[in-house]
Amino acid sequence: MTVLTAPRLAPGVRLHRTADGDLLRTADGTLHAVHLPPAEADELRRALVADRRPRTPTAAAAYEALGAAGHLRPTTTPTARVHGTGPLADATAAALRRMGAAVEQAAGDRLRIEVTAPRTASVEAWSAEGHVVVAPRAVPLADVVARWRAAGHHRRLDEVAPAAEVAPTVVAASTTPSPRAVELVAHTLASEALDRADGPGENASRDAYLATTIDLRTLAVARRPVLPVPTPPR
């Protein structure tokens, strides 16, 4: 058995060549058989060693599958811009740097993270009543805020104000929760931003409509579905 450790493979990932074919060992130690014709398997190995994309369609498809499963290193350094001021914005920028992103900070009246890695994605957060709410990918922050306020006042969902008339008023970027809460929120925001940038960017899945709520006192994290506020009929 020969073991391939290539610069393109993610940390802890190895490709083993055996008499029966190649085996992929993931970072957690799981083994997966790589079902490729010998010539395609050779091209995949050459590409991983040379840190390039395979030149044949079959090997290229296997290469893309490895990347989608998180077994390859990012081809580019993610670039992030954190809008906002205060401890939470600073901690979010620090968390992004620890995750390998190049980070710029800019002033803003609410916390917003923009990332390109490899596609553009953004994350916005809002705070109220001791909670930070992270808007899901498919729902504008203003709509999330509208539904939060409606639920807090026990109003019917069909009485929620339309999104065009709703604007966040509480500045999440300048809130000062406990240090543990700050680190939890920062890590959550940074991870969400990078995951969205690395993901397929589609709004068809249920995850695209799950808002993340963090209790700043208990540090409990919950994900709940939320839908956009419908446009009122004319």
Tab-separated table of C-alpha atoms in Angstrom:
chain	number	residue	atom	x	y	z
A	1	MET	CA	0.000	0.000	0.000
A	2	THR	CA	1.233	3.493	-0.864
A	3	VAL	CA	-0.064	6.638	0.802
A	4	LEU	CA	-0.514	9.960	-0.981
A	5	THR	CA	-0.277	13.163	1.056
A	6	ALA	CA	-0.830	15.990	-1.386
A	7	PRO	CA	-0.971	19.757	-0.782
A	8	ARG	CA	-4.462	19.839	-2.281
A	9	LEU	CA	-5.901	17.406	0.271
A	10	ALA	CA	-7.390	18.838	3.457
A	11	PRO	CA	-5.510	18.258	6.736
A	12	GLY	CA	-5.811	14.648	7.868
A	13	VAL	CA	-7.066	13.381	4.492
A	14	ARG	CA	-5.021	10.660	2.767
A	15	LEU	CA	-5.348	8.694	-0.462
A	16	HIS	CA	-4.205	5.068	-0.169
A	17	ARG	CA	-3.338	2.945	-3.204
A	18	THR	CA	-3.919	-0.776	-2.782
A	19	ALA	CA	-3.938	-3.790	-5.080
A	20	ASP	CA	-7.726	-3.451	-5.320
A	21	GLY	CA	-7.790	0.289	-6.048
A	22	ASP	CA	-7.619	3.576	-4.186
A	23	LEU	CA	-9.039	4.245	-0.723
A	24	LEU	CA	-9.754	7.711	0.658
A	25	ARG	CA	-9.142	8.125	4.376
A	26	THR	CA	-11.019	11.171	5.681
A	27	ALA	CA	-9.888	13.377	8.551
A	28	ASP	CA	-12.022	11.378	11.009
A	29	GLY	CA	-10.443	8.073	9.921
A	30	THR	CA	-13.287	6.791	7.744
A	31	LEU	CA	-12.259	4.834	4.636
A	32	HIS	CA	-14.069	5.228	1.306
A	33	ALA	CA	-13.404	3.257	-1.873
A	34	VAL	CA	-12.578	5.429	-4.901
A	35	HIS	CA	-14.267	3.839	-7.909
A	36	LEU	CA	-12.327	5.128	-10.927
A	37	PRO	CA	-10.707	3.468	-13.937
A	38	PRO	CA	-6.929	3.164	-13.429
A	39	ALA	CA	-6.087	5.959	-15.874
A	40	GLU	CA	-8.597	8.323	-14.237
A	41	ALA	CA	-7.322	7.448	-10.763
A	42	ASP	CA	-3.781	8.241	-11.912
A	43	GLU	CA	-4.897	11.603	-13.300
A	44	LEU	CA	-6.665	12.443	-10.043
A	45	ARG	CA	-3.532	11.648	-8.044
A	46	ARG	CA	-1.339	13.724	-10.396
A	47	ALA	CA	-3.714	16.666	-10.074
A	48	LEU	CA	-3.750	16.473	-6.277
A	49	VAL	CA	0.048	16.414	-6.139
A	50	ALA	CA	0.404	19.260	-8.657
A	51	ASP	CA	-2.327	21.318	-6.940
A	52	ARG	CA	-4.337	21.667	-10.142
A	53	ARG	CA	-7.656	20.558	-11.594
A	54	PRO	CA	-7.687	17.149	-13.372
A	55	ARG	CA	-7.619	17.314	-17.160
A	56	THR	CA	-10.098	14.480	-17.818
A	57	PRO	CA	-13.865	14.756	-17.187
A	58	THR	CA	-14.163	11.661	-14.983
A	59	ALA	CA	-11.232	12.578	-12.761
A	60	ALA	CA	-12.470	16.177	-12.656
A	61	ALA	CA	-15.889	14.994	-11.447
A	62	ALA	CA	-14.224	12.984	-8.675
A	63	TYR	CA	-12.138	16.042	-7.798
A	64	GLU	CA	-15.283	18.187	-7.504
A	65	ALA	CA	-16.911	15.540	-5.308
A	66	LEU	CA	-13.913	15.612	-2.977
A	67	GLY	CA	-14.166	19.380	-2.744
A	68	ALA	CA	-17.919	19.337	-2.103
A	69	ALA	CA	-17.386	16.851	0.735
A	70	GLY	CA	-14.749	19.076	2.364
A	71	HIS	CA	-11.769	16.818	1.638
A	72	LEU	CA	-9.792	19.471	-0.289
A	73	ARG	CA	-8.172	22.652	0.911
A	74	PRO	CA	-9.770	25.888	-0.328
A	75	THR	CA	-8.219	26.993	-3.597
A	76	THR	CA	-8.286	30.619	-2.540
A	77	THR	CA	-8.078	32.431	0.758
A	78	PRO	CA	-11.563	33.610	1.768
A	79	THR	CA	-11.894	37.372	1.966
A	80	ALA	CA	-14.299	38.788	4.519
A	81	ARG	CA	-15.516	42.251	5.428
A	82	VAL	CA	-17.109	42.752	8.834
A	83	HIS	CA	-19.412	45.757	9.095
A	84	GLY	CA	-20.031	46.973	12.638
A	85	THR	CA	-18.243	48.257	15.716
A	86	GLY	CA	-17.850	46.989	19.249
A	87	PRO	CA	-16.766	43.762	20.957
A	88	LEU	CA	-18.998	41.480	18.900
A	89	ALA	CA	-17.790	42.826	15.565
A	90	ASP	CA	-14.165	42.586	16.725
A	91	ALA	CA	-14.638	39.018	17.964
A	92	THR	CA	-16.311	38.010	14.697
A	93	ALA	CA	-13.398	39.402	12.705
A	94	ALA	CA	-10.974	37.499	14.952
A	95	ALA	CA	-12.947	34.259	14.508
A	96	LEU	CA	-12.860	34.650	10.733
A	97	ARG	CA	-9.095	35.151	10.833
A	98	ARG	CA	-8.685	31.990	12.919
A	99	MET	CA	-10.662	30.142	10.245
A	100	GLY	CA	-8.228	31.283	7.561
A	101	ALA	CA	-9.994	34.322	6.108
A	102	ALA	CA	-8.390	37.640	5.232
A	103	VAL	CA	-10.537	40.167	7.088
A	104	GLU	CA	-11.281	43.861	6.726
A	105	GLN	CA	-13.452	45.808	9.160
A	106	ALA	CA	-15.766	48.700	8.401
A	107	ALA	CA	-18.121	50.819	10.453
A	108	GLY	CA	-21.808	49.991	10.352
A	109	ASP	CA	-25.003	50.432	12.326
A	110	ARG	CA	-25.652	46.668	12.442
A	111	LEU	CA	-23.511	43.593	12.194
A	112	ARG	CA	-23.042	42.272	8.667
A	113	ILE	CA	-20.422	39.874	7.293
A	114	GLU	CA	-19.610	39.605	3.592
A	115	VAL	CA	-17.419	36.737	2.355
A	116	THR	CA	-16.099	35.503	-0.989
A	117	ALA	CA	-14.846	31.902	-0.790
A	118	PRO	CA	-15.298	31.103	-3.636
A	119	ARG	CA	-18.729	32.682	-4.100
A	120	THR	CA	-20.108	35.791	-2.446
A	121	ALA	CA	-22.255	35.347	0.641
A	122	SER	CA	-23.407	37.531	3.502
A	123	VAL	CA	-24.723	37.133	7.035
A	124	GLU	CA	-26.662	39.696	9.058
A	125	ALA	CA	-27.544	39.617	12.747
A	126	TRP	CA	-29.945	41.521	15.002
A	127	SER	CA	-30.250	41.631	18.784
A	128	ALA	CA	-33.274	42.081	21.032
A	129	GLU	CA	-34.381	40.999	24.501
A	130	GLY	CA	-31.116	39.271	25.322
A	131	HIS	CA	-30.903	37.312	22.075
A	132	VAL	CA	-28.967	37.549	18.836
A	133	VAL	CA	-30.858	36.406	15.758
A	134	VAL	CA	-28.961	35.415	12.604
A	135	ALA	CA	-31.039	35.795	9.450
A	136	PRO	CA	-31.134	32.709	7.206
A	137	ARG	CA	-29.791	32.842	3.665
A	138	ALA	CA	-33.182	32.975	1.950
A	139	VAL	CA	-34.927	35.512	4.212
A	140	PRO	CA	-34.078	39.232	4.528
A	141	LEU	CA	-33.122	40.410	8.010
A	142	ALA	CA	-35.995	42.904	8.025
A	143	ASP	CA	-38.478	40.051	7.576
A	144	VAL	CA	-36.884	38.061	10.395
A	145	VAL	CA	-37.147	41.105	12.658
A	146	ALA	CA	-40.787	41.619	11.704
A	147	ARG	CA	-41.714	38.052	12.592
A	148	TRP	CA	-39.738	38.200	15.854
A	149	ARG	CA	-41.613	41.318	16.907
A	150	ALA	CA	-44.937	39.829	15.887
A	151	ALA	CA	-44.275	36.657	17.872
A	152	GLY	CA	-43.181	38.703	20.886
A	153	HIS	CA	-46.463	40.582	20.887
A	154	HIS	CA	-48.513	37.401	20.264
A	155	ARG	CA	-49.909	38.756	17.034
A	156	ARG	CA	-51.179	36.574	14.237
A	157	LEU	CA	-48.655	35.908	11.496
A	158	ASP	CA	-50.940	37.387	8.864
A	159	GLU	CA	-50.769	40.689	10.756
A	160	VAL	CA	-47.009	41.010	10.365
A	161	ALA	CA	-46.013	44.279	8.739
A	162	PRO	CA	-44.674	43.882	5.187
A	163	ALA	CA	-40.924	43.751	4.766
A	164	ALA	CA	-40.761	47.105	2.999
A	165	GLU	CA	-42.053	48.806	6.154
A	166	VAL	CA	-39.755	47.067	8.617
A	167	ALA	CA	-36.259	48.107	9.601
A	168	PRO	CA	-34.075	46.769	12.427
A	169	THR	CA	-33.636	49.298	15.220
A	170	VAL	CA	-31.423	47.454	17.702
A	171	VAL	CA	-27.733	47.537	16.845
A	172	ALA	CA	-26.297	44.035	17.215
A	173	ALA	CA	-22.800	45.266	16.419
A	174	SER	CA	-22.492	47.332	19.596
A	175	THR	CA	-24.114	45.051	22.178
A	176	THR	CA	-21.909	43.997	25.092
A	177	PRO	CA	-22.892	40.528	26.358
A	178	SER	CA	-20.578	38.360	28.479
A	179	PRO	CA	-17.209	37.324	27.022
A	180	ARG	CA	-18.422	33.728	26.615
A	181	ALA	CA	-21.522	34.912	24.789
A	182	VAL	CA	-19.440	37.156	22.545
A	183	GLU	CA	-17.193	34.247	21.549
A	184	LEU	CA	-20.157	31.943	20.910
A	185	VAL	CA	-21.936	34.480	18.712
A	186	ALA	CA	-18.733	35.384	16.875
A	187	HIS	CA	-17.915	31.744	16.126
A	188	THR	CA	-21.493	31.110	14.971
A	189	LEU	CA	-21.479	34.115	12.651
A	190	ALA	CA	-18.047	33.342	11.203
A	191	SER	CA	-18.896	29.684	10.590
A	192	GLU	CA	-22.227	30.561	9.000
A	193	ALA	CA	-20.632	33.118	6.682
A	194	LEU	CA	-17.916	30.735	5.470
A	195	ASP	CA	-20.376	27.845	5.109
A	196	ARG	CA	-22.644	29.970	2.920
A	197	ALA	CA	-19.723	31.045	0.759
A	198	ASP	CA	-18.538	27.444	0.372
A	199	GLY	CA	-22.023	26.003	-0.160
A	200	PRO	CA	-24.159	25.670	-3.280
A	201	GLY	CA	-25.856	29.046	-2.792
A	202	GLU	CA	-29.338	27.627	-3.346
A	203	ASN	CA	-32.494	28.635	-1.483
A	204	ALA	CA	-34.425	25.446	-2.215
A	205	SER	CA	-33.315	23.558	0.905
A	206	ARG	CA	-34.926	23.841	4.326
A	207	ASP	CA	-31.630	25.052	5.819
A	208	ALA	CA	-31.891	28.237	3.762
A	209	TYR	CA	-34.924	29.218	5.867
A	210	LEU	CA	-33.585	28.359	9.327
A	211	ALA	CA	-32.833	31.369	11.526
A	212	THR	CA	-30.306	30.866	14.323
A	213	THR	CA	-31.187	32.356	17.714
A	214	ILE	CA	-28.587	32.626	20.492
A	215	ASP	CA	-29.613	33.352	24.090
A	216	LEU	CA	-26.930	35.683	25.427
A	217	ARG	CA	-27.645	34.683	29.035
A	218	THR	CA	-27.947	30.883	28.844
A	219	LEU	CA	-25.841	30.491	25.657
A	220	ALA	CA	-28.542	28.214	24.225
A	221	VAL	CA	-28.571	28.008	20.418
A	222	ALA	CA	-31.738	27.195	18.477
A	223	ARG	CA	-32.540	27.000	14.764
A	224	ARG	CA	-36.115	27.645	13.707
A	225	PRO	CA	-37.739	28.030	10.293
A	226	VAL	CA	-38.846	31.484	9.213
A	227	LEU	CA	-40.463	32.602	5.964
A	228	PRO	CA	-40.295	35.961	4.176
A	229	VAL	CA	-43.082	38.399	4.962
A	230	PRO	CA	-45.504	38.304	2.011
A	231	THR	CA	-46.119	41.429	0.005
A	232	PRO	CA	-49.562	42.823	0.870
A	233	PRO	CA	-52.139	42.711	-1.933
A	234	ARG	CA	-52.828	45.917	-3.790
